[in-house]
XYZ file of C-alpha atoms in Angstrom:
285
model
C 13.071 -13.509 23.358
C 10.567 -11.031 21.906
C 13.220 -8.293 22.027
C 15.661 -10.548 20.179
C 13.118 -11.169 17.414
C 12.575 -7.421 17.070
C 16.337 -6.752 17.014
C 16.904 -9.329 14.278
C 14.084 -7.861 12.199
C 15.484 -4.357 12.576
C 18.897 -5.688 11.524
C 17.373 -7.022 8.306
C 17.842 -10.692 9.159
C 14.362 -12.215 8.717
C 15.587 -15.817 8.595
C 17.269 -15.586 11.993
C 14.248 -13.675 13.277
C 12.096 -16.576 12.094
C 14.243 -19.079 14.004
C 14.004 -16.952 17.145
C 10.233 -16.557 16.781
C 9.808 -20.308 16.303
C 11.859 -20.973 19.447
C 9.646 -18.485 21.278
C 6.513 -20.269 20.054
C 7.861 -23.662 21.123
C 8.603 -22.347 24.605
C 5.201 -20.665 24.932
C 3.434 -23.784 23.685
C 5.137 -25.898 26.351
C 3.887 -23.514 29.026
C 0.416 -23.079 27.498
C -2.432 -23.541 29.931
C -5.965 -22.275 30.558
C -4.778 -19.035 32.174
C -4.884 -15.876 30.078
C -1.215 -14.980 30.565
C 0.071 -18.120 28.842
C -2.545 -17.801 26.095
C -1.526 -14.174 25.516
C 2.153 -15.110 25.331
C 1.453 -17.880 22.812
C -0.766 -15.656 20.639
C 1.819 -12.865 20.707
C 4.565 -15.263 19.624
C 2.379 -16.485 16.762
C 1.666 -12.889 15.753
C 5.380 -12.144 15.576
C 6.035 -15.158 13.383
C 3.089 -14.556 11.068
C 4.507 -11.114 10.226
C 7.966 -12.542 9.540
C 6.569 -15.313 7.355
C 4.592 -12.741 5.383
C 7.752 -10.716 4.704
C 9.494 -13.894 3.540
C 6.675 -14.646 1.098
C 5.616 -17.777 2.977
C 2.017 -16.688 2.802
C 0.176 -19.932 3.523
C 2.229 -20.492 6.681
C 1.647 -16.886 7.696
C -2.104 -17.362 7.312
C -2.033 -20.535 9.411
C -0.199 -18.808 12.265
C -2.631 -15.887 12.152
C -5.654 -18.189 12.260
C -4.202 -20.140 15.180
C -3.568 -16.941 17.138
C -7.101 -15.718 16.374
C -8.515 -18.992 17.674
C -6.464 -18.688 20.861
C -7.723 -15.178 21.608
C -11.337 -16.226 20.974
C -12.801 -12.712 20.407
C -11.716 -11.482 23.826
C -12.796 -7.865 24.398
C -9.451 -7.056 26.044
C -7.576 -8.041 22.859
C -9.421 -6.022 20.216
C -6.292 -4.326 18.867
C -4.427 -7.611 18.564
C -7.402 -9.308 16.914
C -7.506 -6.441 14.429
C -3.794 -6.782 13.676
C -4.085 -10.541 13.194
C -6.981 -10.187 10.760
C -4.986 -7.482 8.959
C -2.019 -9.831 8.509
C -4.349 -12.664 7.526
C -5.871 -10.431 4.857
C -2.410 -9.553 3.551
C -1.495 -13.246 3.378
C -4.663 -14.012 1.417
C -4.052 -11.021 -0.845
C -0.548 -12.295 -1.599
C -2.099 -15.649 -2.535
C -4.462 -13.877 -4.984
C -7.510 -14.749 -2.882
C -9.369 -11.410 -2.907
C -12.607 -12.716 -1.383
C -10.785 -14.073 1.674
C -8.635 -10.934 1.894
C -11.759 -8.762 1.815
C -13.382 -10.821 4.561
C -10.300 -10.585 6.783
C -9.763 -6.864 6.288
C -13.430 -6.154 7.014
C -13.078 -8.054 10.283
C -9.938 -6.065 11.057
C -11.937 -2.852 10.577
C -14.601 -4.115 12.986
C -12.052 -4.826 15.715
C -10.180 -1.552 15.232
C -13.464 0.389 15.383
C -14.623 -1.463 18.524
C -11.429 -0.544 20.346
C -11.773 2.266 22.900
C -10.685 4.682 21.580
C -11.120 3.547 17.972
C -7.829 2.868 16.192
C -8.631 5.267 13.391
C -5.379 5.105 11.430
C -5.523 1.315 11.419
C -9.093 1.562 10.129
C -7.874 3.893 7.376
C -5.160 1.443 6.371
C -7.654 -1.401 6.106
C -10.297 0.511 4.142
C -7.546 1.711 1.818
C -6.686 -1.953 1.184
C -10.358 -2.721 0.629
C -10.489 0.127 -1.870
C -7.711 -1.470 -3.908
C -9.527 -4.808 -3.949
C -12.815 -3.214 -4.985
C -11.112 -1.239 -7.767
C -9.353 -4.371 -9.038
C -12.753 -6.086 -9.101
C -14.237 -3.249 -11.159
C -16.491 -2.050 -8.331
C -15.586 1.620 -8.570
C -18.451 2.887 -6.389
C -17.355 0.715 -3.476
C -13.716 1.617 -4.080
C -14.648 5.303 -3.945
C -16.482 4.810 -0.642
C -13.476 3.062 0.900
C -10.931 5.607 -0.288
C -13.135 8.530 0.799
C -13.394 7.034 4.278
C -9.632 6.547 4.415
C -9.044 10.106 3.208
C -11.431 11.560 5.787
C -9.599 9.728 8.567
C -6.181 10.772 7.267
C -7.243 14.417 7.035
C -8.622 14.360 10.571
C -5.633 12.615 12.136
C -2.630 13.559 10.007
C -3.672 16.624 8.016
C -3.372 17.240 4.291
C 0.419 17.665 4.267
C 1.259 14.063 5.096
C 2.543 11.331 2.810
C -0.212 8.890 3.802
C -2.893 11.465 3.030
C -1.249 12.106 -0.333
C -1.168 8.380 -1.075
C -4.905 8.030 -0.456
C -5.610 11.157 -2.536
C -3.659 9.503 -5.339
C -5.663 6.288 -4.982
C -8.949 8.180 -5.044
C -7.799 10.093 -8.110
C -7.168 6.821 -9.926
C -10.704 5.648 -9.121
C -12.232 8.912 -10.316
C -10.254 8.722 -13.550
C -11.377 5.144 -14.172
C -14.984 6.128 -13.421
C -14.882 9.122 -15.754
C -15.121 11.758 -13.005
C -12.413 13.792 -14.657
C -12.483 17.046 -12.688
C -12.445 15.140 -9.408
C -9.567 12.993 -10.662
C -7.562 16.068 -11.578
C -8.220 17.663 -8.191
C -7.141 14.569 -6.259
C -3.943 14.151 -8.269
C -3.135 17.854 -7.887
C -3.552 17.568 -4.117
C -1.298 14.510 -4.015
C 1.343 16.210 -6.154
C 1.375 19.398 -4.085
C 1.902 17.448 -0.880
C 4.564 15.170 -2.327
C 6.469 18.110 -3.800
C 6.459 19.845 -0.439
C 7.496 16.735 1.497
C 9.899 15.042 -0.898
C 10.936 17.518 -3.595
C 10.955 16.781 -7.313
C 13.539 13.971 -7.406
C 11.412 11.397 -5.621
C 9.489 8.465 -7.124
C 6.202 9.412 -5.465
C 6.410 12.958 -6.810
C 7.297 11.651 -10.259
C 4.367 9.251 -10.192
C 2.021 12.072 -9.231
C 3.269 14.132 -12.187
C 2.446 11.204 -14.477
C -0.969 10.599 -12.929
C -1.887 14.274 -13.112
C -0.774 14.372 -16.755
C -3.114 11.487 -17.574
C -6.005 13.274 -15.872
C -5.201 16.529 -17.671
C -5.278 14.744 -21.011
C -8.819 13.652 -20.277
C -9.906 17.193 -19.399
C -8.347 18.555 -22.588
C -5.451 20.408 -20.949
C -2.847 18.972 -23.283
C -0.168 21.658 -22.887
C -0.312 21.319 -19.117
C -0.294 17.527 -19.402
C 2.859 17.730 -21.497
C 4.717 19.660 -18.804
C 3.836 17.077 -16.186
C 4.839 14.180 -18.443
C 8.202 15.885 -18.970
C 8.719 16.329 -15.226
C 7.751 12.720 -14.506
C 10.121 11.445 -17.177
C 13.016 13.632 -16.019
C 12.588 12.490 -12.420
C 12.474 8.789 -13.238
C 15.455 9.141 -15.584
C 17.443 10.697 -12.733
C 16.396 7.879 -10.393
C 17.765 5.258 -12.790
C 17.233 1.531 -13.145
C 15.932 1.089 -9.604
C 12.666 2.430 -11.015
C 12.908 0.856 -14.457
C 9.273 -0.260 -14.572
C 8.024 3.207 -13.651
C 10.372 4.828 -16.164
C 9.161 2.566 -18.954
C 5.505 3.213 -18.080
C 5.928 6.998 -17.995
C 7.977 6.978 -21.195
C 5.271 4.912 -22.890
C 2.567 7.357 -21.787
C 4.570 10.361 -22.942
C 5.503 8.774 -26.271
C 1.849 7.949 -26.934
C 1.012 11.575 -26.204
C 3.712 12.817 -28.589
C 2.505 10.530 -31.367
C -1.016 11.881 -30.926
C 0.452 15.385 -31.213
C 2.124 14.445 -34.493
C 5.613 14.449 -32.970
C 6.666 10.967 -34.053
C 10.358 11.853 -34.299
C 10.554 13.180 -30.747
C 8.664 10.115 -29.551
C 11.294 7.866 -31.123
C 14.132 9.926 -29.644
C 12.711 9.613 -26.132
C 11.983 5.901 -26.503
C 15.551 5.340 -27.689
C 17.008 7.428 -24.880
C 15.113 5.478 -22.242
C 16.016 2.158 -23.835
C 19.706 3.117 -23.882
C 19.582 4.226 -20.253
C 18.111 0.907 -19.160
C 20.477 -1.183 -21.283
C 23.639 0.540 -20.050
C 22.825 0.173 -16.345
């Protein structure tokens, strides 16, 4: 039954996967007893369903399944990885419900379980502290956000190296914190590192590379490198224009940033031309 759930998920059929997971839970619940094997089977079935419910946006139900599975496992030392995963999903469900305090609590618990595991599940820890960094930044706590992102970056460097998309993503996140905090040189360095990696991995015509061009341009504006910022705005805009309406929100944001820059440079006419070009592109697709 577990294999069927996985097959349905891989086939992109979450509703059928949900039915299969529910049938699995019902069967495991009927067989549930005091022995660890039946408890493990029930908790595993709940874990499968909580992930499916989360993907379907049924966040409250996902949280309930996660909490029930956590209760079943009862902090068992032989289930540290699973306890960590369940708290991670629970945090994601709370985050989707706009409950940052509960999400923070759950992700911190996930970190504890992943770190207690022998050996520590370092990449899972990095994923959780990266999430915690986002929550801290959204709450305006930039010092805490920096600490979380630095920890995530250290782990990514040690386990994946600099030339990895996950390392680049965390570098980008840290750059955003530094920019918000006014640490401009550090922000520029982080965004340059992210851009270099994304260029090497993905090429220019990729949304992550385009976003890094935009982010670096914003940092360069703050350090007074306006000519260099302009080049990166142009590259970001060209990439998102080539990607089309699938990235409409990103295209509009980059175009807005670039047009603001052009207006500040006294190039009002060019700003209007670009705004019109982007508007036409979005309206005709």
